[in-house]
mmCIF file of C-alpha atoms in Angstrom:
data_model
loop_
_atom_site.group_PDB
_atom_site.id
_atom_site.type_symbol
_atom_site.label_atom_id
_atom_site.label_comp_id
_atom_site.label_asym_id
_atom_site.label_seq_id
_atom_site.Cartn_x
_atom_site.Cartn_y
_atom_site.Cartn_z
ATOM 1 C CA UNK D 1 71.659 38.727 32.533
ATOM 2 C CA UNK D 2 72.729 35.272 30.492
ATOM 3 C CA UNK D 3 70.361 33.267 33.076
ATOM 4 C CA UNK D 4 67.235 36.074 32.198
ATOM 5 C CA UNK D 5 67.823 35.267 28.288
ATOM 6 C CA UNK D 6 68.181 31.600 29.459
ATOM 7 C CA UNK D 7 64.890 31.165 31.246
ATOM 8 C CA UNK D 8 63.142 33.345 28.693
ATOM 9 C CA UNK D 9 64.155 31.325 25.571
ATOM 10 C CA UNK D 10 63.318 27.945 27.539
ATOM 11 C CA UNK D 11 60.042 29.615 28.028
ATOM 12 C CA UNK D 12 59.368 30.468 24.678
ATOM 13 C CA UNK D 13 60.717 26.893 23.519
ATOM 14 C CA UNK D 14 58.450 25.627 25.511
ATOM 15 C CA UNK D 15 55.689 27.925 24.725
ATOM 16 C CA UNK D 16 56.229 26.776 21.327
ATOM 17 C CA UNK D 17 56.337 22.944 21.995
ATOM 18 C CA UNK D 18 52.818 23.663 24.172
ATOM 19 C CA UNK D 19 51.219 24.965 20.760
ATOM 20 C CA UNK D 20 52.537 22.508 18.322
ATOM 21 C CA UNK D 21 51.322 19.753 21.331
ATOM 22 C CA UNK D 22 47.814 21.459 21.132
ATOM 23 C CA UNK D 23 47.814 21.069 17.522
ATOM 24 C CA UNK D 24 48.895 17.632 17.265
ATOM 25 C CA UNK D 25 46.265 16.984 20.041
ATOM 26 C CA UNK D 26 43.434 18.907 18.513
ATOM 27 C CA UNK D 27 43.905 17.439 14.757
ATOM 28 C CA UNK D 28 44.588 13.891 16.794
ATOM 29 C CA UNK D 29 48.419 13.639 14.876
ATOM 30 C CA UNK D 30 51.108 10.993 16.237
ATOM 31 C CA UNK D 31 51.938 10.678 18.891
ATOM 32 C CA UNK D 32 48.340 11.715 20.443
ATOM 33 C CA UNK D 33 46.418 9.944 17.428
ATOM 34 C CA UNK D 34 43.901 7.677 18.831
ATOM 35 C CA UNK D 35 41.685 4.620 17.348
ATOM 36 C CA UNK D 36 38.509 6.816 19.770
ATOM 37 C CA UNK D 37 35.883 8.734 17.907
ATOM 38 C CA UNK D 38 33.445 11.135 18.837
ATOM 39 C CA UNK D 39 30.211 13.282 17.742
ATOM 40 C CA UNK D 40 27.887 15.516 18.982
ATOM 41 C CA UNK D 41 26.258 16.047 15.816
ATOM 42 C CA UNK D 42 23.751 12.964 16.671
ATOM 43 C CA UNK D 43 20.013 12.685 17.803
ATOM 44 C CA UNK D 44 17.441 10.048 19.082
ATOM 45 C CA UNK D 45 15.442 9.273 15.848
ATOM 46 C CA UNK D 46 11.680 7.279 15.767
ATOM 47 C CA UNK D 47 8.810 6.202 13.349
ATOM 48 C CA UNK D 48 6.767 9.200 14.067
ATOM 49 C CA UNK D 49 3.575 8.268 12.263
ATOM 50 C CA UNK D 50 1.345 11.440 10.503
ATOM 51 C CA UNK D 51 -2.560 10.687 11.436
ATOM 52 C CA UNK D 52 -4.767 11.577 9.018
ATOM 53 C CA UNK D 53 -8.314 10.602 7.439
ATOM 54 C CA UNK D 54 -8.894 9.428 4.075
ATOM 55 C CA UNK D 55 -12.242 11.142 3.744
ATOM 56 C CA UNK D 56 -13.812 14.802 4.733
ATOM 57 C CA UNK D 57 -16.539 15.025 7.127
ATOM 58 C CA UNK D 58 -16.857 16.155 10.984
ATOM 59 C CA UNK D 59 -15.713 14.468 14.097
ATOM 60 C CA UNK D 60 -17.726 13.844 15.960
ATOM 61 C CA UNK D 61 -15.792 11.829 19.245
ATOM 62 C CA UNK D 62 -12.528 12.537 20.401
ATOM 63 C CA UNK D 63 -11.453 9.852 22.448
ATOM 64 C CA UNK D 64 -7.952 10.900 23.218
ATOM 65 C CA UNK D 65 -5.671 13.019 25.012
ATOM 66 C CA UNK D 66 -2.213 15.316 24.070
ATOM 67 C CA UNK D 67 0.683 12.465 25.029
ATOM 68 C CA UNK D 68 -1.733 9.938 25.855
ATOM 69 C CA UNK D 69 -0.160 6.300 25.247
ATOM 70 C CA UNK D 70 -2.670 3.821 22.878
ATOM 71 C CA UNK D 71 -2.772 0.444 21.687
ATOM 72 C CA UNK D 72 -2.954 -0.963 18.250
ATOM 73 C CA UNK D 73 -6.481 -0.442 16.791
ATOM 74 C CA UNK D 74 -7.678 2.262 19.640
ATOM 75 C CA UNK D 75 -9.680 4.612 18.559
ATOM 76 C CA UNK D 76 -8.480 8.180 17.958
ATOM 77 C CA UNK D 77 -11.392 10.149 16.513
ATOM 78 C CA UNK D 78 -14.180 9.506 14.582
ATOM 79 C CA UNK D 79 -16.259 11.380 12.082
ATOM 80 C CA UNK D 80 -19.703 11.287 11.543
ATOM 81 C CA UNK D 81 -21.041 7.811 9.541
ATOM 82 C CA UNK D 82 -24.461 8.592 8.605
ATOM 83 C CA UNK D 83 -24.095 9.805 4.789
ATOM 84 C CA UNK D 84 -21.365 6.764 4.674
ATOM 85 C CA UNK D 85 -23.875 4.574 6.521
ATOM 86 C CA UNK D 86 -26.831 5.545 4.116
ATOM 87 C CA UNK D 87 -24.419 5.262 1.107
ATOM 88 C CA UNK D 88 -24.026 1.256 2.332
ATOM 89 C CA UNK D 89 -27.665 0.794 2.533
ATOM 90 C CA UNK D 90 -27.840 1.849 -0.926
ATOM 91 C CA UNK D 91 -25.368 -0.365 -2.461
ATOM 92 C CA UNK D 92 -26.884 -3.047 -0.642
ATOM 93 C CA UNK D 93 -29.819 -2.237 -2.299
ATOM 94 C CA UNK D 94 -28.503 -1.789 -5.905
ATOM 95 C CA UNK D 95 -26.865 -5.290 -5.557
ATOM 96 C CA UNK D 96 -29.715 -7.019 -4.546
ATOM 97 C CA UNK D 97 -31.558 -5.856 -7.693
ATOM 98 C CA UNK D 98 -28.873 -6.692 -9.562
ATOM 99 C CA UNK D 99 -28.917 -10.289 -8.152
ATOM 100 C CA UNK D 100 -32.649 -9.996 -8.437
ATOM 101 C CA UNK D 101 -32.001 -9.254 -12.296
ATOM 102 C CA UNK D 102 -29.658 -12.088 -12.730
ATOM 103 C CA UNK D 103 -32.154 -14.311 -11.275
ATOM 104 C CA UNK D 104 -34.975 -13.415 -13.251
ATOM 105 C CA UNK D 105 -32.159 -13.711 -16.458
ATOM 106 C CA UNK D 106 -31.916 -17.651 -15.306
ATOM 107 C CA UNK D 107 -35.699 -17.991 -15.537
ATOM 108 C CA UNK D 108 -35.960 -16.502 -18.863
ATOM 109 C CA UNK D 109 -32.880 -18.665 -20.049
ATOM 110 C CA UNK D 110 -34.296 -21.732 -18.271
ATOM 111 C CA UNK D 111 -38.134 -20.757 -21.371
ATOM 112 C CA UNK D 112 -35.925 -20.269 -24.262
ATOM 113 C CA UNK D 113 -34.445 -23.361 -24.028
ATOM 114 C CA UNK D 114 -37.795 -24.885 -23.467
ATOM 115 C CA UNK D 115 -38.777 -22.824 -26.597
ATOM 116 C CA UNK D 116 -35.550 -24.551 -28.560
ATOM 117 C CA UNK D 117 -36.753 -27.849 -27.283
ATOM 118 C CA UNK D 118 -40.371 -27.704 -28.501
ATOM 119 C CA UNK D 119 -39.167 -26.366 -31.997
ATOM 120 C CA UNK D 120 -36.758 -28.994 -32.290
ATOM 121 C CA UNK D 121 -39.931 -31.170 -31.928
ATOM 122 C CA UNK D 122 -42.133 -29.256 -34.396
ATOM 123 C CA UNK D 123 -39.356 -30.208 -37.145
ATOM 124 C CA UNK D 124 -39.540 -33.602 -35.895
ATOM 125 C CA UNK D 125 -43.544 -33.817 -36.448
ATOM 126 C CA UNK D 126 -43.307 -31.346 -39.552
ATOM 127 C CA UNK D 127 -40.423 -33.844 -41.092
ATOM 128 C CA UNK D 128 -43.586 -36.312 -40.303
ATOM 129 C CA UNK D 129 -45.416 -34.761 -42.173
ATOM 130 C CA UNK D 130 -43.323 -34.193 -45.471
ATOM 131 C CA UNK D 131 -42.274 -37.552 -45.377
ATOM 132 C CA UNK D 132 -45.832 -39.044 -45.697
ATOM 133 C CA UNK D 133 -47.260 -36.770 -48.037
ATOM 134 C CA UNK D 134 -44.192 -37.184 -50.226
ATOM 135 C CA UNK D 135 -44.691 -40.745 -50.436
ATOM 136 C CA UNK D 136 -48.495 -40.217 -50.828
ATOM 137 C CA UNK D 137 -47.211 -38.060 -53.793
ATOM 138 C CA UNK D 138 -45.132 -40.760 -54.889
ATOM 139 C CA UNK D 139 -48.110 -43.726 -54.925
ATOM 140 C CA UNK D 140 -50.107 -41.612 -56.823
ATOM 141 C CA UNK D 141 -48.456 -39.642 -59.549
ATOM 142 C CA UNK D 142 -47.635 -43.096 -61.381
ATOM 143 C CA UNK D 143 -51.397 -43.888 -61.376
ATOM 144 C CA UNK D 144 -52.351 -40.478 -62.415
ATOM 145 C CA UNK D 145 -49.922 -40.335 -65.536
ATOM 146 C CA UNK D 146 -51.851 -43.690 -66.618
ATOM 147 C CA UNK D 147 -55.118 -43.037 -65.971
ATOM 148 C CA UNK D 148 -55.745 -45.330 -63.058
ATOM 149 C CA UNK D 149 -56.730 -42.302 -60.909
ATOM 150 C CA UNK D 150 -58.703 -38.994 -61.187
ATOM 151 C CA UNK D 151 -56.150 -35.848 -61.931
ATOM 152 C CA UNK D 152 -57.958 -34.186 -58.720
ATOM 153 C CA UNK D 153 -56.679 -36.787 -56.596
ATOM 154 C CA UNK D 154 -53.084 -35.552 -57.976
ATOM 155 C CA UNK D 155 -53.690 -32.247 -57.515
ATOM 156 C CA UNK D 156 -54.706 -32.921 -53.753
ATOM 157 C CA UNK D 157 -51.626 -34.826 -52.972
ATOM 158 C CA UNK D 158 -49.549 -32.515 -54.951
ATOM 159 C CA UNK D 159 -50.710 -29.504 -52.829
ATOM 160 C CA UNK D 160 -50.491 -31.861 -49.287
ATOM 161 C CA UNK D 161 -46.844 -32.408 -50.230
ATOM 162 C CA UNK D 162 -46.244 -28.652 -51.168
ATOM 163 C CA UNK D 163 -47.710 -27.502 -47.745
ATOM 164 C CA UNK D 164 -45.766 -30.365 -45.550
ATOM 165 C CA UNK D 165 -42.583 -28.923 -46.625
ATOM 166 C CA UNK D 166 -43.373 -25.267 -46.235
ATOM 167 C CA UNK D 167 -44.358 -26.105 -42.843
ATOM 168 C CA UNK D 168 -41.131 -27.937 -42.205
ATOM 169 C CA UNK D 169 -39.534 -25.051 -43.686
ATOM 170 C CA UNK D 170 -41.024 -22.418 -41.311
ATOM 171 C CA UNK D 171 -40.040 -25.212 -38.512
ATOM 172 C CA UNK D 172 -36.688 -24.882 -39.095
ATOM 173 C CA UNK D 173 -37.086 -21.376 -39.026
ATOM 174 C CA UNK D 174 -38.723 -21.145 -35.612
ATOM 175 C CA UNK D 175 -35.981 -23.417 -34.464
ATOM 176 C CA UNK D 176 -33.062 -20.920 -35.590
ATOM 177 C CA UNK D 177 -35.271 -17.809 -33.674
ATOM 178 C CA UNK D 178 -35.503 -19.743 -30.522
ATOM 179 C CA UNK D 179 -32.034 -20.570 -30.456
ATOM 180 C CA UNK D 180 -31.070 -17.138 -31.414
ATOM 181 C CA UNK D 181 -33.410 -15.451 -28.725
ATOM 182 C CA UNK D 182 -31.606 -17.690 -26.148
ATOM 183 C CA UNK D 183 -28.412 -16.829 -27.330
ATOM 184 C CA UNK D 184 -29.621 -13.265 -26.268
ATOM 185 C CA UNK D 185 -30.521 -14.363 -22.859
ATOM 186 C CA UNK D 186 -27.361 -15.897 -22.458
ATOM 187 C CA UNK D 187 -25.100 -12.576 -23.630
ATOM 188 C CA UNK D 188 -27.571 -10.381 -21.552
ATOM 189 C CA UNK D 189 -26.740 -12.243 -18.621
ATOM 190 C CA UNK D 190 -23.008 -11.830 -19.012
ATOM 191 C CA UNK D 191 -23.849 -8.448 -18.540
ATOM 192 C CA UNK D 192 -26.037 -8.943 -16.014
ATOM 193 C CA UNK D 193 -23.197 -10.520 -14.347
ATOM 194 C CA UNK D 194 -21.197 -7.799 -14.850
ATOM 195 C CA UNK D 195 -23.417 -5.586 -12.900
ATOM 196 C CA UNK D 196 -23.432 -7.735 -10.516
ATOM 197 C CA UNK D 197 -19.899 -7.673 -9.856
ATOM 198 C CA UNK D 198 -19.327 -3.500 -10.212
ATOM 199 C CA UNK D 199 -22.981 -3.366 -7.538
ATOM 200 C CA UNK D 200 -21.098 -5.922 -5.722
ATOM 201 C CA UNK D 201 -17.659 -3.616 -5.382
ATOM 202 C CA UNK D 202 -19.639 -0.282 -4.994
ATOM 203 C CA UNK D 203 -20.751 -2.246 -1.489
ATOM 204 C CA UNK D 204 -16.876 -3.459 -0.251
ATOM 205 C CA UNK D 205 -16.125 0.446 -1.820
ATOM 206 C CA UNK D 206 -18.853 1.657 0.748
ATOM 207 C CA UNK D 207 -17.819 -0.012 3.892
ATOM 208 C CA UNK D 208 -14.330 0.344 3.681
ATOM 209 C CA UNK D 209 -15.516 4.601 3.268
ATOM 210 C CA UNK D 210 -17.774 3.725 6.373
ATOM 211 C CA UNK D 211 -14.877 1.805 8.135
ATOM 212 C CA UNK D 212 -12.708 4.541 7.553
ATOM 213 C CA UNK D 213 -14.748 7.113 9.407
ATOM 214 C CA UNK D 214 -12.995 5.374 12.564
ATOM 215 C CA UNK D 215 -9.500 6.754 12.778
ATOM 216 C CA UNK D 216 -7.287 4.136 14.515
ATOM 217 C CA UNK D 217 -4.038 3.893 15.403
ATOM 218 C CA UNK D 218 -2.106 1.767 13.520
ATOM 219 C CA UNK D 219 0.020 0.211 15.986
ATOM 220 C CA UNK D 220 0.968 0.905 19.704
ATOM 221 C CA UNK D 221 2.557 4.188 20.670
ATOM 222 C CA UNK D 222 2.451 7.351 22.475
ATOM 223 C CA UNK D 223 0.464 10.606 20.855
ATOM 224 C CA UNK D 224 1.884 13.841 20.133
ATOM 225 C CA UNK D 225 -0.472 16.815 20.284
ATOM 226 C CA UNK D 226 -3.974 16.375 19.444
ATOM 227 C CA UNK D 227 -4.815 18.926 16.600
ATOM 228 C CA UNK D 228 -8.426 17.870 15.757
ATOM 229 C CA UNK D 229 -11.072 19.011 17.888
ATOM 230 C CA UNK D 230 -14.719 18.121 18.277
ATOM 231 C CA UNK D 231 -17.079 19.246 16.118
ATOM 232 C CA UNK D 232 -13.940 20.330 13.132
ATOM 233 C CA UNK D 233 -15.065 19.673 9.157
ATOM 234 C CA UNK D 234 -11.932 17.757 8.297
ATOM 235 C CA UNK D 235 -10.527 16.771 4.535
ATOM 236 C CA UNK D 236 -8.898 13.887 2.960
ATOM 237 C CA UNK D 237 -5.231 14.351 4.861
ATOM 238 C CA UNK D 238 -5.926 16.948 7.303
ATOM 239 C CA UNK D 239 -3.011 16.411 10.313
ATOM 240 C CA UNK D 240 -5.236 15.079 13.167
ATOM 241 C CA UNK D 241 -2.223 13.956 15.527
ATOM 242 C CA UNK D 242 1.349 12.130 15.284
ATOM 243 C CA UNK D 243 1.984 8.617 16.493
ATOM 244 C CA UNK D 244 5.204 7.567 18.309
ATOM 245 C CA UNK D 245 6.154 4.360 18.622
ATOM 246 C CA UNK D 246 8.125 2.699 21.446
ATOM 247 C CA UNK D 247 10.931 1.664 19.160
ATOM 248 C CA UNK D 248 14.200 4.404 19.037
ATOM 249 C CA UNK D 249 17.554 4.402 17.539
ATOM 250 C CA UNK D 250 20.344 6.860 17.143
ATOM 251 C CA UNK D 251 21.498 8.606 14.021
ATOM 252 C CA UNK D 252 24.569 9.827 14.327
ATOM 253 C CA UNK D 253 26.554 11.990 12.058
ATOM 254 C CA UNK D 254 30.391 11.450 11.982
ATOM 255 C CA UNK D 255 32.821 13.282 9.474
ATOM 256 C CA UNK D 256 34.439 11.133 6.319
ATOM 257 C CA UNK D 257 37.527 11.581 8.298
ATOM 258 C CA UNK D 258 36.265 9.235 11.083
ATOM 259 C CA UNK D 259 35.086 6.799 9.554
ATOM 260 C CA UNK D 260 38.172 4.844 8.586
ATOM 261 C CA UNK D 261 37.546 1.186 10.713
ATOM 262 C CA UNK D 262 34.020 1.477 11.772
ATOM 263 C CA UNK D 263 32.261 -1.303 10.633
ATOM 264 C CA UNK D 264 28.890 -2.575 11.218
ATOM 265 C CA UNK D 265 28.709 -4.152 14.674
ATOM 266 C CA UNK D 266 30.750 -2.003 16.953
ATOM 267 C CA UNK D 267 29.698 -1.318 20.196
ATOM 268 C CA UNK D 268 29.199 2.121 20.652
ATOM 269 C CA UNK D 269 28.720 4.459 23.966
ATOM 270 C CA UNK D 270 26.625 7.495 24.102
ATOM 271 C CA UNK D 271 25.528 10.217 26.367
ATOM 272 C CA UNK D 272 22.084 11.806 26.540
ATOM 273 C CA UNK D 273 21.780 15.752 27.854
ATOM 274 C CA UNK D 274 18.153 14.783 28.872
ATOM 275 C CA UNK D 275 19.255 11.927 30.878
ATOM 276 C CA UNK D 276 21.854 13.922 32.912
ATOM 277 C CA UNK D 277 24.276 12.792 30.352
ATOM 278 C CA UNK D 278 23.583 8.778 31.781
ATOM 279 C CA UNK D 279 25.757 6.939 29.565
ATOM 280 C CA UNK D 280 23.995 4.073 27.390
ATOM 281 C CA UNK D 281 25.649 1.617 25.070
ATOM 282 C CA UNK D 282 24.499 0.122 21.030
ATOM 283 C CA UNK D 283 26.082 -1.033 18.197
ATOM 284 C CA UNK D 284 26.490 0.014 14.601
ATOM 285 C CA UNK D 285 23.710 -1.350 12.604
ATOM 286 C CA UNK D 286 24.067 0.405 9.670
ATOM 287 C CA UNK D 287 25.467 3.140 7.399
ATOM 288 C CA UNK D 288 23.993 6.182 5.042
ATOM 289 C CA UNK D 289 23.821 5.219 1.375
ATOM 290 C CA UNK D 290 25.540 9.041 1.171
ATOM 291 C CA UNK D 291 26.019 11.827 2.896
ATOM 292 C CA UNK D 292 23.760 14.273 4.405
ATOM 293 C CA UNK D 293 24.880 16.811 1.802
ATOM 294 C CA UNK D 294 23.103 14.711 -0.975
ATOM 295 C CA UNK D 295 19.961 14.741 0.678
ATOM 296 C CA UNK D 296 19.922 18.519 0.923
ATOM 297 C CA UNK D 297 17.693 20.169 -1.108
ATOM 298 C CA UNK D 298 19.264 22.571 -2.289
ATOM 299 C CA UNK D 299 22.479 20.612 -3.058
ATOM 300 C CA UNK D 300 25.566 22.377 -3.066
ATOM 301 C CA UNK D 301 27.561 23.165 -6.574
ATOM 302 C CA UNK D 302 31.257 22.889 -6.281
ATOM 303 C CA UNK D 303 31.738 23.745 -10.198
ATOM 304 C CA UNK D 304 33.009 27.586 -9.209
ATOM 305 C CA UNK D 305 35.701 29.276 -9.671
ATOM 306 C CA UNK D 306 35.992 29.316 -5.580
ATOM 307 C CA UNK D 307 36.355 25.783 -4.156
ATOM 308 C CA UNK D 308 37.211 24.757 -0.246
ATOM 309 C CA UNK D 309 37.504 21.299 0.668
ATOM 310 C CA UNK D 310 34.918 20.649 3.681
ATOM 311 C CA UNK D 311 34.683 17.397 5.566
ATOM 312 C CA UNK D 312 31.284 16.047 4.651
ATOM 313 C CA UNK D 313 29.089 14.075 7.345
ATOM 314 C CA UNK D 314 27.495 10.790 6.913
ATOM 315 C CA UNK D 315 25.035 9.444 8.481
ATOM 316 C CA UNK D 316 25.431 6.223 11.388
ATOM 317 C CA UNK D 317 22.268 4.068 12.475
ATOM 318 C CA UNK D 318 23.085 3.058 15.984
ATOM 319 C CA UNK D 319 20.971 0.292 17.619
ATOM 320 C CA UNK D 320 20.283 0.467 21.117
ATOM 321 C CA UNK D 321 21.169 -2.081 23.230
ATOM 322 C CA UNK D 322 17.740 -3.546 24.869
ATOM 323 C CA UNK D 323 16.797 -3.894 29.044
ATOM 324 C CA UNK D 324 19.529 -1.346 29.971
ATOM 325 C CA UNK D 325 18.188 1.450 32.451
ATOM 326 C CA UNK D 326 17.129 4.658 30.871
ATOM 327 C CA UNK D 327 16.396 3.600 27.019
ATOM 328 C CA UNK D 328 13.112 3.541 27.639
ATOM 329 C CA UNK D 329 12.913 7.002 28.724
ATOM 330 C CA UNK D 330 14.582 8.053 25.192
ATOM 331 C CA UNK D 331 12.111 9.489 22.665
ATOM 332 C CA UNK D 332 13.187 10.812 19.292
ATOM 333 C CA UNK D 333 14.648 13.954 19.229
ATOM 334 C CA UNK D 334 16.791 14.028 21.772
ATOM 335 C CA UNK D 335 20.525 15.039 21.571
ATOM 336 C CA UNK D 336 23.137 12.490 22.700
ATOM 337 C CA UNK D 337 26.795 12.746 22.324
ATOM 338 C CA UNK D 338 28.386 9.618 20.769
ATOM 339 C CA UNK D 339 31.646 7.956 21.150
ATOM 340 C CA UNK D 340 33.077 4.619 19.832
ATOM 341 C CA UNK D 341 36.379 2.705 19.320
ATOM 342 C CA UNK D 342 37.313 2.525 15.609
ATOM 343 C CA UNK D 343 39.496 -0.715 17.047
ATOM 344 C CA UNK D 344 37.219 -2.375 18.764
ATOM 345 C CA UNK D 345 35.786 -6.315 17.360
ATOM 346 C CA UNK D 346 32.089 -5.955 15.686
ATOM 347 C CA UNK D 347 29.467 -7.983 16.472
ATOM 348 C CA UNK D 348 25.680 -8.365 14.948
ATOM 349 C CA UNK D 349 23.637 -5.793 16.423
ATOM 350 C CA UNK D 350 21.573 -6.116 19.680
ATOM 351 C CA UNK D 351 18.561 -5.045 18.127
ATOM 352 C CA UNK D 352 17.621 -4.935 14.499
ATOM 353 C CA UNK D 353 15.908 -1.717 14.268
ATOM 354 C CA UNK D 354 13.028 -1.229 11.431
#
């Protein structure tokens, strides 16, 4: 009877000592705490690149494949050019009369100042003039006060002088229109110029629009689904297909209460379930400016009455180590299972990710 009670309150002890084991083992407590962290709360993550026109019209050539790989600059579709092609030609146009105008604005500048010339030279022989008859005047208005000389031949040179200087006066006035009408040729061609310049950027306006009725892929990658077929009216930012470049990293998402000695640089291990859980290897590159709480959005609002502390998740950029078998296989999405050792040295990453 004394042995029954024994064994059964050594088997509850250690019944007891089992739990409190599983719960220092669970919660990682002393003496099972370890410097090894883990997550399955992380994913493969790419650039995955929206295609999408800049201008409405039909397409009219598909190229392209669902999951096809392309290079930089291959086309993708392609909508129909003619109203953007017809829209070039008449730019073209409306800059060459505009450069026809400014031309024709030189000639006409070239005659006014021809006109400025010759009525600078009419003063010159109107001045002439003036200057004679006023010393013709001159001679003879001494005689004529004296007698020496008829009073007609006064009166003659009186009205000779008179005439000499309205002539040089309307001289000088010819002079100030031609210089003013070539002033006008010369502000008209500022404008001219002007129009010249807007005709000139309606044409680069016009064959970038033309240019852009080639949808190309912006750099070299693997297509999603192709969601533009031929013959489709598409607008201004209609989805046509996503773009998926080569280059992958991992994000993965590790509690506050892990992160205590990570550090940028640490190598890190990680399994992928599409990969038969093959084990790859990265480092750290970089951490979340916050966590994924603050990116919510609909954020949460802890200023209630009812508050429980929850460990929040942040963010970890993990770099995959290049040339190792199986990373190129990875494509973004995927789920991996991460683990890492808070102890270990850090390095500079493998691979600087973009």
């Amino acid at each position: 009877m004394k042995l029954s009670r024994l064994l059964s309150t050594l088997f509850a002890v250690a019944v007891g000592l089992a739990g409190v084991a599983l719960v220092l083992y669970a919660w990682r407590l002393p003496p099972f705490a370890t410097s090894i962290e883990t997550t399955e709360d992380a994913y493969v993550r790419g650039q995955v690149t929206v295609i999408s026109p800049q201008l409405a019209g039909t397409v009219v050539e598909v190229p392209v494949q669902d999951y096809e790989s392309v290079a930089e600059g291959q086309l993708i579709a392609r909508i129909d050019d003619r109203i953007f092609s017809q829209r070039l030609a008449q730019a073209r146009a409306t800059l060459a009369g505009q450069r026809a105008q400014l031309a024709n604005s030189q000639q006409g500048r070239r005659s006014a100042e021809a006109k400025v010339k010759a009525s600078e030279a009419a003063i010159a022989s109107a001045q002439s003039a003036f200057d004679t008859s006023e010393a013709n005047y001159a001679r003879i208005a001494p005689l004529a006060s004296k007698g020496f000389v008829p009073g007609s031949d006064l009166d003659v040179a009186t009205r000779t002088r008179d005439q000499a200087a309205a002539a040089l006066d309307q001289a000088k006035a010819a002079l100030e229109v031609s210089r003013q009408d070539l002033q006008t040729v010369i502000v008209a061609r500022q404008s001219l110029e002007a129009g010249v310049e807007g005709a000139e950027a309606a044409v680069r306006l016009a064959e970038i629009d033309l240019a852009n009725t080639r949808i190309l892929a912006p750099k070299s990658g693997r297509l999603g689904e192709i969601g533009v077929k031929l013959g489709q009216f598409v607008q201004a930012g209609t989805q046509l297909t996503s773009l998926v470049p080569s280059t992958v990293w991992v994000v993965a998402n590790f509690k506050e209460t892990q992160l205590p000695g990570m550090t940028v640089g640490q190598p890190v291990h990680f399994t992928v379930d599409a990969l038969a859980a093959r084990t790859l290897t990265g480092r750290i590159e970089r951490f979340a400016p916050a966590t994924g709480s603050e990116f919510a959005v609909l954020r949460p609002d802890n200023a209630t009455g009812n508050f429980t502390k929850v460990a929040q998740r942040l963010p970890v950029r993990i770099a995959i180590d290049p040339g190792q078998p199986g990373a190129s296989e990875l494509v973004p999405g995927m789920s991996v299972v991460v683990r890492l050792d808070t102890a270990a040295d850090a390095a500079p990453p493998a691979v600087a990710g973009n």
